[in-house]
Coordinates of C-alpha atoms and ligand atoms in Angstrom, one line a residue:
X26 CA -15.3 12.7 -17.0
X27 CA -15.3 8.8 -17.5
X28 CA -12.5 6.8 -15.6
X29 CA -12.0 3.3 -16.2
X30 CA -11.6 1.0 -13.5
X31 CA -10.3 -2.6 -13.8
X32 CA -11.6 -4.6 -10.7
X33 CA -9.9 -7.5 -9.2
X34 CA -11.9 -9.1 -6.9
X35 CA -9.5 -11.8 -5.9
X36 CA -10.3 -14.8 -3.9
X37 CA -11.0 -15.3 -0.1
X38 CA -12.7 -12.2 1.3
X39 CA -11.5 -9.8 -1.8
X40 CA -14.6 -10.0 -3.6
X41 CA -16.7 -8.8 -0.2
X42 CA -14.8 -6.0 0.8
X43 CA -14.3 -4.9 -3.0
X44 CA -18.0 -4.9 -3.2
X45 CA -18.2 -2.5 -0.6
X46 CA -15.4 -0.4 -2.3
X47 CA -17.4 -0.2 -5.2
X48 CA -20.4 1.1 -3.3
X49 CA -18.1 4.1 -2.2
X50 CA -17.0 4.6 -5.4
X51 CA -20.5 4.9 -6.6
X52 CA -21.7 7.0 -4.4
X53 CA -18.4 9.5 -4.9
X54 CA -19.7 9.3 -8.8
X55 CA -23.0 10.3 -8.0
X56 CA -22.3 13.0 -5.9
X57 CA -19.7 14.9 -7.6
X58 CA -21.0 13.8 -11.5
X59 CA -18.1 11.3 -12.3
X60 CA -18.2 8.4 -14.5
X61 CA -16.7 4.9 -13.4
X62 CA -17.3 2.1 -15.6
X63 CA -15.5 -1.1 -14.0
X64 CA -14.3 -4.1 -15.9
X65 CA -13.9 -7.4 -13.9
X66 CA -10.3 -9.1 -14.3
X67 CA -9.6 -12.4 -13.4
X68 CA -6.3 -12.9 -10.8
X69 CA -5.2 -15.1 -8.4
X70 CA -7.0 -18.4 -7.6
X71 CA -10.2 -17.3 -9.4
X72 CA -8.0 -17.2 -12.8
X73 CA -6.7 -20.6 -12.0
X74 CA -9.9 -22.0 -11.3
X75 CA -11.5 -20.3 -14.4
X76 CA -8.5 -20.7 -16.8
X77 CA -5.7 -23.0 -15.1
X78 CA -3.5 -20.1 -14.6
X79 CA -3.3 -17.2 -12.2
X80 CA -2.6 -14.5 -14.9
X81 CA -3.8 -14.3 -18.3
X82 CA -2.5 -12.0 -21.0
X83 CA -6.4 -11.1 -21.5
X84 CA -6.2 -9.9 -17.8
X85 CA -2.5 -8.1 -18.5
X86 CA -4.6 -6.3 -21.8
X87 CA -7.6 -5.3 -19.4
X88 CA -5.7 -4.2 -17.0
X89 CA -3.4 -2.0 -19.3
X90 CA -7.0 -0.3 -20.6
X91 CA -7.9 0.3 -17.3
X92 CA -7.3 4.3 -15.9
X93 CA -6.5 2.2 -12.6
X94 CA -6.9 -1.4 -11.1
X95 CA -8.7 -2.0 -7.6
X96 CA -7.6 -5.2 -6.3
X97 CA -9.3 -7.6 -3.2
X98 CA -6.6 -9.6 -2.1
X99 CA -6.0 -13.1 -3.8
X100 CA -4.5 -16.3 -2.5
X101 CA -6.1 -19.1 -0.3
X102 CA -5.3 -21.1 2.7
X103 CA -2.1 -22.9 1.8
X104 CA -2.5 -26.0 3.5
X105 CA -5.9 -27.4 2.5
X106 CA -6.7 -24.9 -1.0
X107 CA -5.5 -26.9 -4.0
X108 CA -3.8 -24.1 -5.3
X109 CA -1.1 -24.9 -3.4
X110 CA -0.4 -28.1 -5.0
X111 CA 0.4 -26.2 -8.4
X112 CA 3.8 -25.5 -8.9
X113 CA 5.2 -22.2 -7.6
X114 CA 4.9 -20.7 -11.1
X115 CA 1.4 -21.4 -11.3
X116 CA 0.5 -20.2 -7.9
X117 CA -2.3 -17.6 -7.1
X118 CA 0.8 -15.3 -6.1
X119 CA 2.6 -15.8 -9.2
X120 CA -0.7 -13.8 -10.6
X121 CA 0.4 -10.6 -8.2
X122 CA 4.3 -10.7 -9.3
X123 CA 3.2 -11.1 -12.4
X124 CA 0.6 -8.4 -12.9
X125 CA 3.2 -5.8 -11.2
X126 CA 6.0 -6.7 -13.5
X127 CA 3.8 -6.4 -16.7
X128 CA 2.4 -3.1 -15.7
X129 CA 6.3 -1.4 -14.5
X130 CA 4.7 -0.4 -10.5
X131 CA 7.7 0.7 -9.2
X132 CA 6.6 2.6 -6.6
X133 CA 4.8 0.9 -3.3
X134 CA 2.9 3.1 -1.3
X135 CA 1.6 2.3 2.3
X136 CA 0.0 5.1 4.5
X137 CA 0.2 4.7 8.0
X138 CA -2.1 6.6 9.9
X139 CA -3.4 6.7 13.6
X140 CA -6.9 7.1 14.2
X141 CA -7.7 8.9 17.8
X142 CA -10.3 6.5 17.9
X143 CA -7.8 3.3 17.2
X144 CA -5.2 4.6 19.9
X145 CA -5.9 2.0 21.8
X146 CA -4.2 -0.7 19.6
X147 CA -1.3 1.0 18.8
X148 CA 1.6 -0.6 20.6
X149 CA 3.6 3.0 21.5
X150 CA 3.3 4.8 24.8
X151 CA 0.3 6.9 25.2
X152 CA 2.4 10.3 25.3
X153 CA 4.1 9.4 22.4
X154 CA 1.2 9.3 19.9
X155 CA -0.7 12.4 21.8
X156 CA -1.0 14.3 18.8
X157 CA -1.0 10.7 16.4
X158 CA 0.8 10.6 13.1
X159 CA 0.1 10.4 9.3
X160 CA 2.9 9.3 7.6
X161 CA 3.4 7.5 3.6
X162 CA 6.0 5.1 3.0
X163 CA 7.3 5.0 -0.1
X164 CA 9.2 2.2 -1.1
X165 CA 11.0 1.8 -4.6
X166 CA 9.6 -2.0 -5.8
X167 CA 11.8 -3.3 -8.6
X168 CA 15.4 -3.1 -8.4
X169 CA 18.0 -3.3 -5.2
X170 CA 18.6 -6.7 -3.5
X171 CA 15.7 -8.4 -4.5
X172 CA 16.1 -8.7 -7.9
X173 CA 20.1 -8.3 -8.5
X174 CA 22.8 -11.1 -9.1
X175 CA 22.8 -13.5 -6.6
X176 CA 24.1 -16.8 -6.1
X177 CA 25.3 -19.9 -3.9
X178 CA 28.5 -21.3 -4.9
X179 CA 32.1 -23.1 -3.4
X180 CA 34.5 -20.4 -3.0
X181 CA 38.2 -21.8 -0.8
X182 CA 36.4 -25.0 -0.1
X183 CA 33.3 -23.0 1.3
X184 CA 29.7 -22.9 0.3
X185 CA 29.2 -19.7 -0.2
X186 CA 26.1 -17.1 -1.3
X187 CA 25.7 -13.7 -2.1
X188 CA 23.1 -11.1 -3.3
X189 CA 24.1 -7.7 -4.7
X190 CA 22.1 -4.2 -4.7
X191 CA 22.3 -2.7 -7.9
X192 CA 20.5 1.0 -8.4
X193 CA 21.1 3.1 -11.1
X194 CA 20.1 7.1 -11.1
X195 CA 17.1 6.4 -13.4
X196 CA 15.7 4.1 -11.1
X197 CA 16.6 6.4 -8.3
X198 CA 15.3 9.4 -10.2
X199 CA 12.0 8.4 -11.1
X200 CA 10.8 7.3 -7.7
X201 CA 12.4 10.6 -6.1
X202 CA 10.4 12.0 -8.7
X203 CA 6.8 10.3 -7.4
X204 CA 7.8 11.1 -3.5
X205 CA 8.2 14.9 -4.4
X206 CA 5.0 14.8 -6.2
X207 CA 3.0 13.0 -3.6
X208 CA 4.5 15.3 -0.8
X209 CA 3.4 18.2 -2.7
X210 CA -0.4 17.0 -2.2
X211 CA 0.3 16.1 1.9
X212 CA 2.8 18.0 4.3
X213 CA 5.5 19.2 2.0
X214 CA 8.1 16.5 3.4
X215 CA 10.3 13.9 2.4
X216 CA 12.8 12.1 4.7
X217 CA 14.9 9.8 2.4
X218 CA 16.3 6.6 4.1
X219 CA 19.4 5.4 3.3
X220 CA 22.7 3.9 4.7
X221 CA 24.9 6.2 3.0
X222 CA 28.1 5.8 5.4
X223 CA 28.4 2.3 4.2
X224 CA 26.6 1.6 0.7
X225 CA 27.9 2.9 -2.4
X226 CA 24.5 2.3 -3.7
X227 CA 22.8 4.8 -1.0
X228 CA 25.3 7.5 -1.9
X229 CA 24.3 7.9 -5.1
X230 CA 20.5 7.6 -3.7
X231 CA 21.0 10.4 -2.0
X232 CA 22.9 12.6 -4.7
X233 CA 20.3 12.1 -7.2
X234 CA 17.5 12.6 -4.1
X235 CA 18.9 15.8 -3.6
X236 CA 19.2 16.7 -7.0
X237 CA 15.3 15.9 -7.6
X238 CA 14.7 18.6 -4.5
X239 CA 16.2 20.9 -6.2
X240 CA 13.0 21.1 -8.8
X241 CA 10.6 20.9 -5.5
X242 CA 11.8 24.4 -3.5
X243 CA 8.5 24.1 -1.1
X244 CA 9.3 20.4 -0.4
X245 CA 11.8 20.1 2.8
X246 CA 13.9 17.4 1.8
X247 CA 15.9 15.5 4.6
X248 CA 18.1 12.2 4.5
X249 CA 18.3 9.6 7.5
X250 CA 19.9 6.9 7.9
X251 CA 18.1 3.2 8.0
X252 CA 19.2 2.4 11.0
X253 CA 18.1 5.6 12.9
X254 CA 15.0 5.3 10.9
X255 CA 14.0 2.6 12.5
X256 CA 14.1 3.8 16.0
X257 CA 12.6 7.1 15.1
X258 CA 9.6 5.5 13.9
X259 CA 9.0 4.0 17.6
X260 CA 10.5 7.0 18.8
X261 CA 8.7 9.6 17.3
X262 CA 6.3 8.5 14.3
X263 CA 4.7 12.3 14.3
X264 CA 8.0 13.8 12.8
X265 CA 7.9 11.9 9.4
X266 CA 5.5 12.8 6.5
X267 CA 7.1 11.1 3.3
X268 CA 9.6 8.7 3.7
X269 CA 11.3 7.7 0.8
X270 CA 13.5 4.4 0.7
X271 CA 14.9 1.3 -1.6
X272 CA 13.3 -2.3 -1.7
X273 CA 14.4 -3.7 1.1
X274 CA 14.7 -1.1 3.6
X275 CA 10.9 0.0 2.3
X276 CA 9.7 -3.6 2.9
X277 CA 11.3 -3.4 6.6
X278 CA 10.0 0.1 7.8
X279 CA 6.9 -0.5 6.1
X280 CA 5.9 -3.3 8.1
X281 CA 7.4 -1.4 11.3
X282 CA 4.6 1.5 10.5
X283 CA 2.0 -0.5 10.1
X284 CA 2.2 -2.3 13.6
X285 CA 2.0 1.0 14.7
X286 CA -1.5 1.5 13.7
X287 CA -2.6 -1.8 14.8
X288 CA -4.8 -3.5 12.2
X289 CA -4.4 -5.2 9.0
X290 CA -8.0 -4.4 8.1
X291 CA -7.6 -0.2 8.6
X292 CA -4.6 -0.3 5.8
X293 CA -4.3 0.7 2.5
X294 CA -1.8 0.5 -0.4
X295 CA -0.8 1.4 -4.2
X296 CA 1.4 0.7 -6.6
X297 CA 2.4 3.2 -9.1
X298 CA 4.5 3.2 -12.4
X299 CA 5.8 6.2 -14.4
X300 CA 2.1 7.1 -15.6
X301 CA -0.7 8.2 -13.6
X302 CA -1.9 4.3 -13.6
X303 CA -1.9 2.6 -10.3
X304 CA -2.8 -0.8 -8.7
X305 CA -4.5 -0.3 -5.2
X306 CA -5.3 -2.7 -2.9
X307 CA -5.8 -3.4 0.7
X308 CA -2.3 -4.5 2.6
X309 CA -3.8 -7.2 3.8
X310 CA -4.1 -11.0 2.3
X311 CA -6.8 -12.8 1.4
X312 CA -7.6 -13.9 5.2
X313 CA -9.3 -17.2 4.3
X314 CA -10.1 -17.9 7.8
X315 CA -12.9 -15.3 7.7
X316 CA -13.8 -15.7 4.1
X317 CA -17.4 -15.7 3.2
X318 CA -18.7 -14.6 7.1
X319 CA -19.6 -11.2 5.6
X320 CA -17.5 -9.8 8.6
X321 CA -14.5 -8.5 7.2
X322 CA -13.3 -5.0 7.6
X323 CA -13.6 -3.1 4.4
X324 CA -12.1 -0.1 5.4
X325 CA -8.4 -0.7 4.0
X326 CA -9.7 -1.5 0.3
X327 CA -12.4 1.7 0.7
X328 CA -9.0 3.9 1.6
X329 CA -7.0 2.4 -1.4
X330 CA -10.1 3.2 -3.3
X331 CA -9.8 6.8 -2.2
X332 CA -5.9 6.7 -2.9
X333 CA -7.0 5.9 -6.5
X334 CA -9.4 9.0 -6.5
X335 CA -5.9 11.2 -5.2
X336 CA -2.7 9.5 -7.3
X337 CA -4.6 8.5 -10.3
X338 CA -7.5 10.2 -11.0
X339 CA -6.6 13.6 -9.4
X340 CA -9.5 13.9 -7.4
X341 CA -8.1 15.6 -4.0
X342 CA -11.8 16.6 -2.7
X343 CA -13.6 13.2 -3.4
X344 CA -10.3 11.2 -1.5
X345 CA -10.7 13.6 1.3
X346 CA -14.4 13.2 1.7
X347 CA -13.9 9.5 1.5
X348 CA -11.7 9.6 4.3
X349 CA -13.4 11.7 6.1
X350 CA -16.4 9.5 6.0
X351 CA -14.2 6.3 7.5
X352 CA -13.5 8.8 9.8
X353 CA -16.9 9.8 10.9
X354 CA -17.9 6.2 11.0
X355 CA -15.1 5.2 13.3
X356 CA -16.2 8.6 15.2
X357 CA -19.8 7.3 15.4
X358 CA -18.8 4.1 17.1
X359 CA -19.0 1.5 14.0
X360 CA -16.2 -1.2 14.4
X361 CA -16.1 -4.4 12.5
X362 CA -14.9 -7.6 14.7
X363 CA -11.0 -6.7 13.9
X364 CA -11.0 -3.5 15.7
X365 CA -13.4 -4.1 18.4
X366 CA -11.6 -2.8 21.7
X367 CA -11.0 -5.9 24.4
X368 CA -13.2 -4.3 26.5
X369 CA -16.7 -3.2 26.7
X370 CA -16.8 0.7 26.1
X371 CA -20.3 2.3 25.6
X372 CA -21.2 3.8 21.9
X373 CA -19.3 0.9 20.5
X374 CA -21.2 -0.9 17.8
X375 CA -20.3 -4.0 16.2
X376 CA -20.9 -4.2 12.5
X377 CA -20.3 -6.4 9.4
X378 CA -18.4 -5.8 6.3
X379 CA -21.4 -4.4 4.4
X380 CA -22.7 -2.5 6.9
X381 CA -19.4 -0.9 7.5
X382 CA -19.7 0.1 4.2
X383 CA -23.0 1.3 4.1
X384 CA -22.1 3.7 7.6
X385 CA -19.3 5.3 5.3
X386 CA -21.5 6.0 2.3
X387 CA -24.2 7.6 4.0
X388 CA -21.2 9.7 6.0
X389 CA -20.1 11.1 2.7
X390 CA -19.9 14.7 3.6
Ligands
NAD25 P1 -4.1 -12.5 5.8 O1 -3.4 -11.0 6.0 O2 -5.0 -12.6 4.8 O3 -5.0 -12.5 7.5 C1 -3.8 -12.5 8.5 C2 -5.0 -12.2 9.6 O4 -5.4 -10.9 9.1 C3 -6.1 -13.4 9.5 O5 -6.2 -13.6 11.0 C4 -7.0 -12.6 9.1 O6 -8.5 -12.9 9.8 C5 -6.7 -11.1 9.6 N1 -7.4 -10.2 8.3 C6 -6.7 -9.6 7.1 N2 -7.1 -8.8 6.7 C7 -8.5 -8.2 7.1 C8 -9.5 -7.6 6.7 N3 -10.0 -6.7 5.9 N4 -10.5 -7.8 8.1 C9 -10.5 -8.4 9.1 N5 -9.4 -9.4 9.4 C10 -8.5 -9.9 8.7 O7 -2.8 -13.4 5.8 P2 -2.3 -14.4 5.7 O8 -3.4 -15.4 6.6 O9 -0.9 -15.1 6.1 O10 -2.8 -15.0 4.4 C11 -3.6 -15.7 3.5 C12 -3.6 -15.4 2.1 O11 -3.4 -14.1 1.7 C13 -2.1 -16.4 1.2 O12 -2.9 -16.9 0.4 C14 -1.9 -15.3 1.1 O13 -0.3 -15.3 0.3 C15 -2.3 -14.3 0.7 N6 -2.0 -12.9 0.8 C16 -2.2 -12.1 -0.5 C17 -1.8 -10.6 -0.4 C18 -2.3 -9.8 -1.6 O14 -3.1 -10.3 -2.2 N7 -1.6 -8.7 -1.9 C19 -0.9 -10.2 0.4 C20 -0.7 -11.0 1.7 C21 -1.1 -12.3 1.6

């Protein structure tokens, strides 16, 4: 079956890491008799240079015509790049916000997985991570405090600022359904995180999640207050499978969880809408400090491509094969500079962006 993949190579290390993910996707296509058709889409700084704006209508149309989009990262060095002399709405990052909005991407997925080989990068005590952890943080992306009514005004002679946290039941239901669907492809547990002891929006969140949960009898559903969730993440991260939460709680908890894994170059992410469509990208930025050197870690982008296989194309075996190949490359000692251990360890081999891509392709089972 043919799948259309939009490709935003982006800026900085973007083109280098996307090239390796495409190499892996091509190997998957050959091995499993699939056909991936790639359409190049300009966005961010590359689009500013070519078209004068970070996102064009043509780029949005090309993304909409794709089954999924694979993205590197966009942006440059804020101090030296001419892109940052432009007004905010014309800078590279505006392209990212624009495409998320145009595609209606309301669910952000960030896995946090601890590789046995990279345990030394985890800041938690050894006994806490003895059995590793493997969780998926699912964050609502288009509602809540970041999009509610806000303002700064004078009240009773005092400058006063306010933000409002609003969710309607449909916004909660659609992401809850996504979370339970994803749990069905994982370990069948959803922990919904809220602040239902204080917030009305959280009480509605909890009620709607319970309603959705009734349609998924195989999935164990629990609720946790956000302050407790922040503690449990560092006390016992292995207890979590899918964490489902609203925009701001998810913003904070997903960064906390990603720190537990140790390296930015390993962290994949996906943003989904109501259809099978998704935008898949590494969690890190364009790393202008190492761009063009061929040393960036391509694993986050390759794992994002694996998420695309699983969540947009329902190719679970293929996704597992890519994830397995990444594990094998690490087990065989291959590391890019960012995940090299601080001390000399025998059997560890430093490689570059292309070298890591090749190692992973060679290990596709
Ligand atoms: P960054 O994530 O680009 O870099 C932070 C540090 O992590 C750097 O030292 C970098 O070398 C390292 N790093 C990141 N990814 C790596 C990889 N794959 N392999 C090895 N090392 C890696 O963050 P920053 O420096 O704050 O931002 C740089 C630019 O990226 C800015 O313009 C920012 O706006 C943009 N950005 C874009 C996205 C996106 O495209 N979604 C996300 C975050 C930041």
